[in-house]
Tab-separated table of N, CA and C in Angstrom:
chain	number	residue	atom	x	y	z
A	1	UNK	N	46.870	-0.795	144.493
A	1	UNK	CA	47.981	-0.368	145.305
A	1	UNK	C	47.628	1.161	145.789
A	2	UNK	N	47.250	1.982	144.581
A	2	UNK	CA	47.371	3.439	145.001
A	2	UNK	C	46.037	3.657	146.163
A	3	UNK	N	45.119	3.053	146.014
A	3	UNK	CA	43.983	3.093	147.022
A	3	UNK	C	44.613	2.966	148.510
A	4	UNK	N	45.457	2.176	148.663
A	4	UNK	CA	46.021	1.776	149.828
A	4	UNK	C	46.992	2.781	150.256
A	5	UNK	N	47.746	3.451	149.341
A	5	UNK	CA	48.716	4.467	149.518
A	5	UNK	C	47.764	5.526	149.930
A	6	UNK	N	46.912	5.897	149.383
A	6	UNK	CA	46.009	7.114	149.818
A	6	UNK	C	45.389	6.914	151.325
A	7	UNK	N	44.852	5.655	151.671
A	7	UNK	CA	44.350	5.307	152.882
A	7	UNK	C	45.434	5.603	153.849
A	8	UNK	N	46.661	5.071	153.637
A	8	UNK	CA	47.772	5.049	154.658
A	8	UNK	C	48.183	6.557	154.939
A	9	UNK	N	48.238	7.324	153.714
A	9	UNK	CA	48.648	8.791	153.857
A	9	UNK	C	47.627	9.540	154.553
A	10	UNK	N	46.303	9.117	154.512
A	10	UNK	CA	45.348	9.820	155.224
A	10	UNK	C	45.528	9.763	156.735
A	11	UNK	N	45.803	8.207	157.175
A	11	UNK	CA	46.049	8.037	158.437
A	11	UNK	C	47.380	8.706	159.204
A	12	UNK	N	48.195	8.582	158.287
A	12	UNK	CA	49.555	9.309	159.021
A	12	UNK	C	49.379	10.882	159.022
A	13	UNK	N	48.563	11.291	157.694
A	13	UNK	CA	48.233	12.835	158.233
A	13	UNK	C	47.495	13.170	159.373
A	14	UNK	N	46.504	12.334	159.789
A	14	UNK	CA	45.734	12.570	160.945
A	14	UNK	C	46.681	12.517	162.077
A	15	UNK	N	47.579	11.354	162.050
A	15	UNK	CA	48.432	11.315	163.083
A	15	UNK	C	49.406	12.569	163.458
A	16	UNK	N	49.961	13.004	162.343
A	16	UNK	CA	50.922	14.168	162.383
A	16	UNK	C	50.080	15.319	163.146
A	17	UNK	N	48.575	15.642	162.524
A	17	UNK	CA	48.035	16.658	163.281
A	17	UNK	C	47.857	16.410	164.623
A	18	UNK	N	47.650	15.230	164.812
A	18	UNK	CA	47.024	14.893	166.375
A	18	UNK	C	48.426	15.145	167.352
A	19	UNK	N	49.436	14.732	166.735
A	19	UNK	CA	50.861	14.898	167.442
A	19	UNK	C	50.972	16.490	167.441
A	20	UNK	N	50.865	17.203	166.651
A	20	UNK	CA	51.355	18.530	166.441
A	20	UNK	C	50.252	19.322	167.361
A	21	UNK	N	48.776	19.240	167.086
A	21	UNK	CA	47.950	19.854	168.011
A	21	UNK	C	47.819	19.364	169.547
A	22	UNK	N	48.427	18.423	169.883
A	22	UNK	CA	48.495	18.050	171.146
A	22	UNK	C	49.694	18.512	171.893
A	23	UNK	N	50.652	18.981	171.118
A	23	UNK	CA	51.779	19.586	171.870
A	23	UNK	C	51.325	20.472	172.856
A	24	UNK	N	51.725	20.623	174.131
A	24	UNK	CA	51.174	21.823	174.948
A	24	UNK	C	51.515	22.965	174.667
A	25	UNK	N	52.691	23.453	174.074
A	25	UNK	CA	52.548	24.962	173.467
A	25	UNK	C	51.663	25.279	172.550
A	26	UNK	N	51.577	24.323	171.529
A	26	UNK	CA	50.562	24.557	170.301
A	26	UNK	C	49.162	24.319	170.848
A	27	UNK	N	48.698	23.386	171.951
A	27	UNK	CA	47.533	23.432	172.196
A	27	UNK	C	47.073	24.621	173.067
A	28	UNK	N	48.186	25.261	173.915
A	28	UNK	CA	47.758	26.528	174.616
A	28	UNK	C	47.544	27.541	173.465
A	29	UNK	N	48.422	27.608	172.536
A	29	UNK	CA	48.465	28.671	171.485
A	29	UNK	C	46.926	28.634	170.926
A	30	UNK	N	46.669	27.571	170.163
A	30	UNK	CA	45.392	27.579	169.404
A	30	UNK	C	44.102	27.643	170.251
A	31	UNK	N	44.169	27.184	171.488
A	31	UNK	CA	43.015	27.242	172.397
A	31	UNK	C	42.826	28.626	172.824
A	32	UNK	N	44.072	29.415	172.788
A	32	UNK	CA	44.046	30.872	173.318
A	32	UNK	C	43.601	31.808	172.147
A	33	UNK	N	43.796	31.497	170.875
A	33	UNK	CA	43.760	32.363	169.564
A	33	UNK	C	42.749	32.015	168.572
A	34	UNK	N	41.996	30.789	168.895
A	34	UNK	CA	40.865	30.222	167.841
A	34	UNK	C	39.720	30.188	168.502
A	35	UNK	N	38.699	30.417	167.880
A	35	UNK	CA	37.482	30.206	168.445
A	35	UNK	C	36.654	28.989	167.718
A	36	UNK	N	36.457	27.921	168.559
A	36	UNK	CA	35.612	26.821	168.095
A	36	UNK	C	34.389	26.863	167.447
A	37	UNK	N	34.060	26.417	166.348
A	37	UNK	CA	32.659	26.452	165.911
A	37	UNK	C	31.599	25.775	166.763
A	38	UNK	N	30.451	26.394	167.226
A	38	UNK	CA	29.745	25.914	168.143
A	38	UNK	C	28.868	24.919	167.462
A	39	UNK	N	28.519	23.592	168.243
A	39	UNK	CA	27.641	22.784	167.763
A	39	UNK	C	28.218	21.608	166.981
A	40	UNK	N	29.690	21.722	166.805
A	40	UNK	CA	30.379	20.664	165.956
A	40	UNK	C	31.255	19.851	166.991
A	41	UNK	N	31.020	18.766	167.229
A	41	UNK	CA	31.743	17.941	168.365
A	41	UNK	C	32.934	17.592	167.931
A	42	UNK	N	33.655	17.014	168.802
A	42	UNK	CA	35.094	16.452	168.629
A	42	UNK	C	35.100	15.363	167.565
A	43	UNK	N	34.338	14.358	167.734
A	43	UNK	CA	34.219	13.235	166.701
A	43	UNK	C	33.875	13.627	165.383
A	44	UNK	N	33.056	14.776	164.958
A	44	UNK	CA	32.816	15.084	163.534
A	44	UNK	C	34.142	16.031	163.089
A	45	UNK	N	34.744	16.846	163.976
A	45	UNK	CA	36.005	17.303	163.861
A	45	UNK	C	36.887	16.276	163.284
A	46	UNK	N	37.211	15.415	164.166
A	46	UNK	CA	38.193	14.215	163.620
A	46	UNK	C	37.838	13.717	162.457
A	47	UNK	N	36.620	13.447	162.278
A	47	UNK	CA	36.121	12.847	161.079
A	47	UNK	C	36.507	13.789	159.952
A	48	UNK	N	36.342	15.063	160.123
A	48	UNK	CA	36.760	15.926	159.081
A	48	UNK	C	38.097	16.197	158.581
A	49	UNK	N	38.992	15.810	159.606
A	49	UNK	CA	40.466	15.898	159.475
A	49	UNK	C	40.657	14.572	158.619
A	50	UNK	N	40.204	13.295	158.971
A	50	UNK	CA	40.283	12.302	157.966
A	50	UNK	C	39.992	12.527	156.694
A	51	UNK	N	38.868	12.913	156.603
A	51	UNK	CA	38.169	13.185	155.128
A	51	UNK	C	39.079	14.291	154.235
A	52	UNK	N	39.681	15.265	154.941
A	52	UNK	CA	40.559	16.377	154.180
A	52	UNK	C	41.843	15.243	153.772
A	53	UNK	N	42.389	14.609	154.910
A	53	UNK	CA	43.662	13.935	154.449
A	53	UNK	C	43.546	13.000	153.309
A	54	UNK	N	42.300	12.447	153.325
A	54	UNK	CA	42.125	11.378	152.085
A	54	UNK	C	42.059	12.255	150.759
A	55	UNK	N	41.227	13.244	150.927
A	55	UNK	CA	41.359	14.156	149.857
A	55	UNK	C	42.531	14.568	149.409
A	56	UNK	N	43.350	15.148	150.119
A	56	UNK	CA	44.736	15.712	149.886
A	56	UNK	C	45.626	14.564	149.297
A	57	UNK	N	45.323	13.231	149.736
A	57	UNK	CA	46.257	12.202	149.353
A	57	UNK	C	45.698	11.702	147.996
A	58	UNK	N	44.272	11.825	147.689
A	58	UNK	CA	43.876	11.410	146.440
A	58	UNK	C	44.427	12.353	145.585
A	59	UNK	N	44.450	13.671	145.719
A	59	UNK	CA	44.801	14.692	144.641
A	59	UNK	C	46.382	14.531	144.326
A	60	UNK	N	47.064	14.332	145.549
A	60	UNK	CA	48.463	14.012	145.202
A	60	UNK	C	48.702	12.625	144.272
A	61	UNK	N	47.977	11.583	144.678
A	61	UNK	CA	47.999	10.388	143.907
A	61	UNK	C	47.873	10.788	142.524
A	62	UNK	N	46.647	11.370	142.294
A	62	UNK	CA	46.176	11.668	140.806
A	62	UNK	C	47.100	12.469	140.002
A	63	UNK	N	47.755	13.412	140.811
A	63	UNK	CA	49.106	14.263	140.174
A	63	UNK	C	50.219	13.696	139.639
A	64	UNK	N	50.495	12.589	140.506
A	64	UNK	CA	51.702	11.671	140.485
A	64	UNK	C	51.333	10.758	139.253
A	65	UNK	N	50.202	10.216	139.174
A	65	UNK	CA	50.051	9.257	138.000
A	65	UNK	C	49.982	9.979	136.768
A	66	UNK	N	49.251	11.178	136.790
A	66	UNK	CA	49.079	12.170	135.609
A	66	UNK	C	50.572	12.599	135.173
A	67	UNK	N	51.471	12.712	135.943
A	67	UNK	CA	52.803	13.221	135.679
A	67	UNK	C	53.762	11.989	135.399
A	68	UNK	N	53.238	11.042	135.539
A	68	UNK	CA	54.119	9.828	135.341
A	68	UNK	C	55.097	9.805	136.293
A	69	UNK	N	55.023	9.954	137.474
A	69	UNK	CA	56.051	9.889	138.588
A	69	UNK	C	55.834	9.104	139.583
A	70	UNK	N	56.945	8.619	140.070
A	70	UNK	CA	56.845	7.389	141.195
A	70	UNK	C	57.782	7.666	142.093
A	71	UNK	N	57.499	6.864	143.472
A	71	UNK	CA	58.392	7.018	144.313
A	71	UNK	C	58.278	7.902	145.377
A	72	UNK	N	58.822	7.617	146.453
A	72	UNK	CA	58.789	8.541	147.687
A	72	UNK	C	59.112	10.070	147.430
A	73	UNK	N	60.408	10.146	146.994
A	73	UNK	CA	61.071	11.362	146.657
A	73	UNK	C	60.078	12.138	145.674
A	74	UNK	N	59.679	11.908	144.438
A	74	UNK	CA	58.906	12.522	143.827
A	74	UNK	C	57.377	12.764	144.301
A	75	UNK	N	56.791	12.021	145.307
A	75	UNK	CA	55.908	12.517	146.051
A	75	UNK	C	56.192	13.505	146.984
A	76	UNK	N	57.095	13.519	147.635
A	76	UNK	CA	57.645	14.620	148.628
A	76	UNK	C	57.524	15.726	147.990
A	77	UNK	N	58.182	15.803	146.780
A	77	UNK	CA	58.433	17.056	145.908
A	77	UNK	C	57.148	17.557	145.530
A	78	UNK	N	56.323	16.888	145.092
A	78	UNK	CA	55.007	17.189	144.591
A	78	UNK	C	54.271	17.747	145.832
A	79	UNK	N	54.407	17.054	146.944
A	79	UNK	CA	53.649	17.648	148.401
A	79	UNK	C	54.248	18.938	148.655
A	80	UNK	N	55.525	19.285	148.591
A	80	UNK	CA	56.023	20.589	148.919
A	80	UNK	C	55.632	21.625	147.955
A	81	UNK	N	55.356	21.139	146.661
A	81	UNK	CA	54.989	22.131	145.562
A	81	UNK	C	53.447	22.455	145.918
A	82	UNK	N	52.917	21.708	146.319
A	82	UNK	CA	51.129	21.796	146.488
A	82	UNK	C	51.049	22.572	147.748
A	83	UNK	N	51.952	22.539	148.767
A	83	UNK	CA	51.933	23.033	150.085
A	83	UNK	C	51.869	24.444	149.644
A	84	UNK	N	52.170	25.010	148.482
A	84	UNK	CA	52.345	26.568	148.511
A	84	UNK	C	50.867	27.017	148.459
A	85	UNK	N	49.703	26.182	148.232
A	85	UNK	CA	48.495	26.510	148.348
A	85	UNK	C	47.947	26.950	149.580
A	86	UNK	N	48.142	26.013	150.717
A	86	UNK	CA	47.649	26.434	151.965
A	86	UNK	C	48.312	27.474	152.611
A	87	UNK	N	49.628	27.477	152.282
A	87	UNK	CA	50.450	28.854	152.763
A	87	UNK	C	49.870	30.015	152.361
A	88	UNK	N	49.723	30.079	151.053
A	88	UNK	CA	49.213	31.280	150.713
A	88	UNK	C	47.854	31.694	151.173
A	89	UNK	N	46.994	30.653	151.262
A	89	UNK	CA	45.672	30.817	151.881
A	89	UNK	C	46.087	31.698	153.291
A	90	UNK	N	46.869	30.672	153.906
A	90	UNK	CA	46.875	31.088	155.505
A	90	UNK	C	47.491	32.636	155.587
A	91	UNK	N	48.484	32.943	154.773
A	91	UNK	CA	48.961	34.085	154.683
A	91	UNK	C	47.878	35.034	154.331
A	92	UNK	N	47.031	34.687	153.634
A	92	UNK	CA	45.859	35.674	153.200
A	92	UNK	C	45.077	35.931	154.543
A	93	UNK	N	44.857	34.867	155.332
A	93	UNK	CA	44.199	35.003	156.508
A	93	UNK	C	45.009	35.840	157.578
A	94	UNK	N	46.109	35.969	157.617
A	94	UNK	CA	46.805	36.835	158.428
A	94	UNK	C	46.455	38.115	157.933
A	95	UNK	N	46.725	38.472	156.618
A	95	UNK	CA	46.668	39.798	156.257
A	95	UNK	C	45.254	40.555	156.202
A	96	UNK	N	44.372	39.529	155.607
A	96	UNK	CA	43.134	40.101	155.455
A	96	UNK	C	41.995	39.903	156.697
A	97	UNK	N	42.212	38.779	157.547
A	97	UNK	CA	41.547	38.686	158.588
A	97	UNK	C	41.731	38.687	159.907
A	98	UNK	N	43.131	39.124	159.977
A	98	UNK	CA	44.020	39.338	161.313
A	98	UNK	C	44.142	38.107	162.160
A	99	UNK	N	44.305	36.929	161.525
A	99	UNK	CA	44.657	35.731	162.312
A	99	UNK	C	45.991	36.091	162.640
A	100	UNK	N	46.154	35.809	163.912
A	100	UNK	CA	47.546	35.920	164.676
A	100	UNK	C	48.720	35.135	163.879
A	101	UNK	N	49.880	35.772	163.701
A	101	UNK	CA	50.777	34.706	162.888
A	101	UNK	C	51.218	33.655	163.508
A	102	UNK	N	51.465	33.614	164.645
A	102	UNK	CA	51.931	32.251	165.616
A	102	UNK	C	50.696	31.111	165.307
A	103	UNK	N	49.517	31.690	165.116
A	103	UNK	CA	48.471	30.526	164.955
A	103	UNK	C	48.296	30.064	163.648
A	104	UNK	N	48.706	30.939	162.575
A	104	UNK	CA	48.711	30.912	161.201
A	104	UNK	C	50.069	29.889	160.790
A	105	UNK	N	50.843	30.067	161.460
A	105	UNK	CA	52.146	29.433	161.309
A	105	UNK	C	52.253	27.850	161.911
A	106	UNK	N	51.416	27.647	162.951
A	106	UNK	CA	50.953	26.326	163.411
A	106	UNK	C	50.245	25.639	162.212
A	107	UNK	N	49.126	26.318	161.769
A	107	UNK	CA	48.564	25.670	160.735
A	107	UNK	C	49.201	25.525	159.335
A	108	UNK	N	50.182	26.345	159.021
A	108	UNK	CA	50.850	26.237	158.080
A	108	UNK	C	51.873	24.976	158.132
A	109	UNK	N	52.569	24.954	159.289
A	109	UNK	CA	53.372	23.669	159.686
A	109	UNK	C	52.616	22.505	159.434
A	110	UNK	N	51.425	22.289	160.163
A	110	UNK	CA	50.601	21.248	159.924
A	110	UNK	C	50.392	20.771	158.184
A	111	UNK	N	49.945	21.879	157.696
A	111	UNK	CA	49.710	21.198	156.190
A	111	UNK	C	50.940	21.056	155.266
A	112	UNK	N	52.035	21.812	155.544
A	112	UNK	CA	53.190	21.530	154.953
A	112	UNK	C	53.765	20.177	155.328
A	113	UNK	N	53.952	19.695	156.583
A	113	UNK	CA	54.212	18.453	156.717
A	113	UNK	C	53.188	17.252	156.292
A	114	UNK	N	51.972	17.704	156.509
A	114	UNK	CA	51.094	16.501	156.071
A	114	UNK	C	51.319	16.492	154.563
A	115	UNK	N	51.500	17.316	153.643
A	115	UNK	CA	51.600	17.352	152.329
A	115	UNK	C	52.757	16.728	151.832
A	116	UNK	N	53.784	16.946	152.412
A	116	UNK	CA	55.027	16.499	152.197
A	116	UNK	C	55.160	14.862	152.318
A	117	UNK	N	54.487	14.655	153.643
A	117	UNK	CA	54.625	13.184	153.924
A	117	UNK	C	53.759	12.475	153.412
A	118	UNK	N	52.601	13.060	152.931
A	118	UNK	CA	51.445	12.209	152.189
A	118	UNK	C	51.962	11.886	151.158
A	119	UNK	N	52.601	13.133	150.227
A	119	UNK	CA	53.232	12.867	149.158
A	119	UNK	C	54.051	11.720	148.954
A	120	UNK	N	54.811	11.597	149.918
A	120	UNK	CA	55.817	10.517	149.859
A	120	UNK	C	55.370	9.140	150.150
A	121	UNK	N	54.363	9.124	151.001
A	121	UNK	CA	53.735	7.918	151.440
A	121	UNK	C	52.708	7.331	149.879
A	122	UNK	N	52.164	8.386	149.309
A	122	UNK	CA	51.454	7.982	148.180
A	122	UNK	C	52.542	7.311	147.210
A	123	UNK	N	53.705	8.119	146.883
A	123	UNK	CA	54.608	7.715	146.007
A	123	UNK	C	55.212	6.558	146.213
A	124	UNK	N	55.149	6.068	147.382
A	124	UNK	CA	55.417	4.521	147.493
A	124	UNK	C	54.657	3.515	146.944
A	125	UNK	N	53.428	4.045	146.530
A	125	UNK	CA	52.250	3.168	145.954
A	125	UNK	C	52.288	3.432	144.635
A	126	UNK	N	52.569	4.257	144.086
A	126	UNK	CA	52.574	4.940	142.642
A	126	UNK	C	53.366	4.181	141.848
């Protein structure tokens, strides 16, 4: 059952990103302030998003099992706690790499939403 939860969480995570980045204001901001890596096509980028979602959900599942925690609430709380990591990394990108704050906020929002929702989804299966 945990594997199903991880797979479902990865799909939901992908959908969250797709909806967020497809929103016209977000799409305009990201295209204006980001430089795509040359040579990596959209299908490869989308596959990478799915793989990251699978990995993040698997880590959340492992932490829930290791902590003997169950349920959507415990998973959502764990996702919120783990979300501190990408938030700190993106804050560092703003300070050290001059990433525009609005762009970093979009990426932070994406990761926080994905981790909280993925945690809740995985928690339903643990």
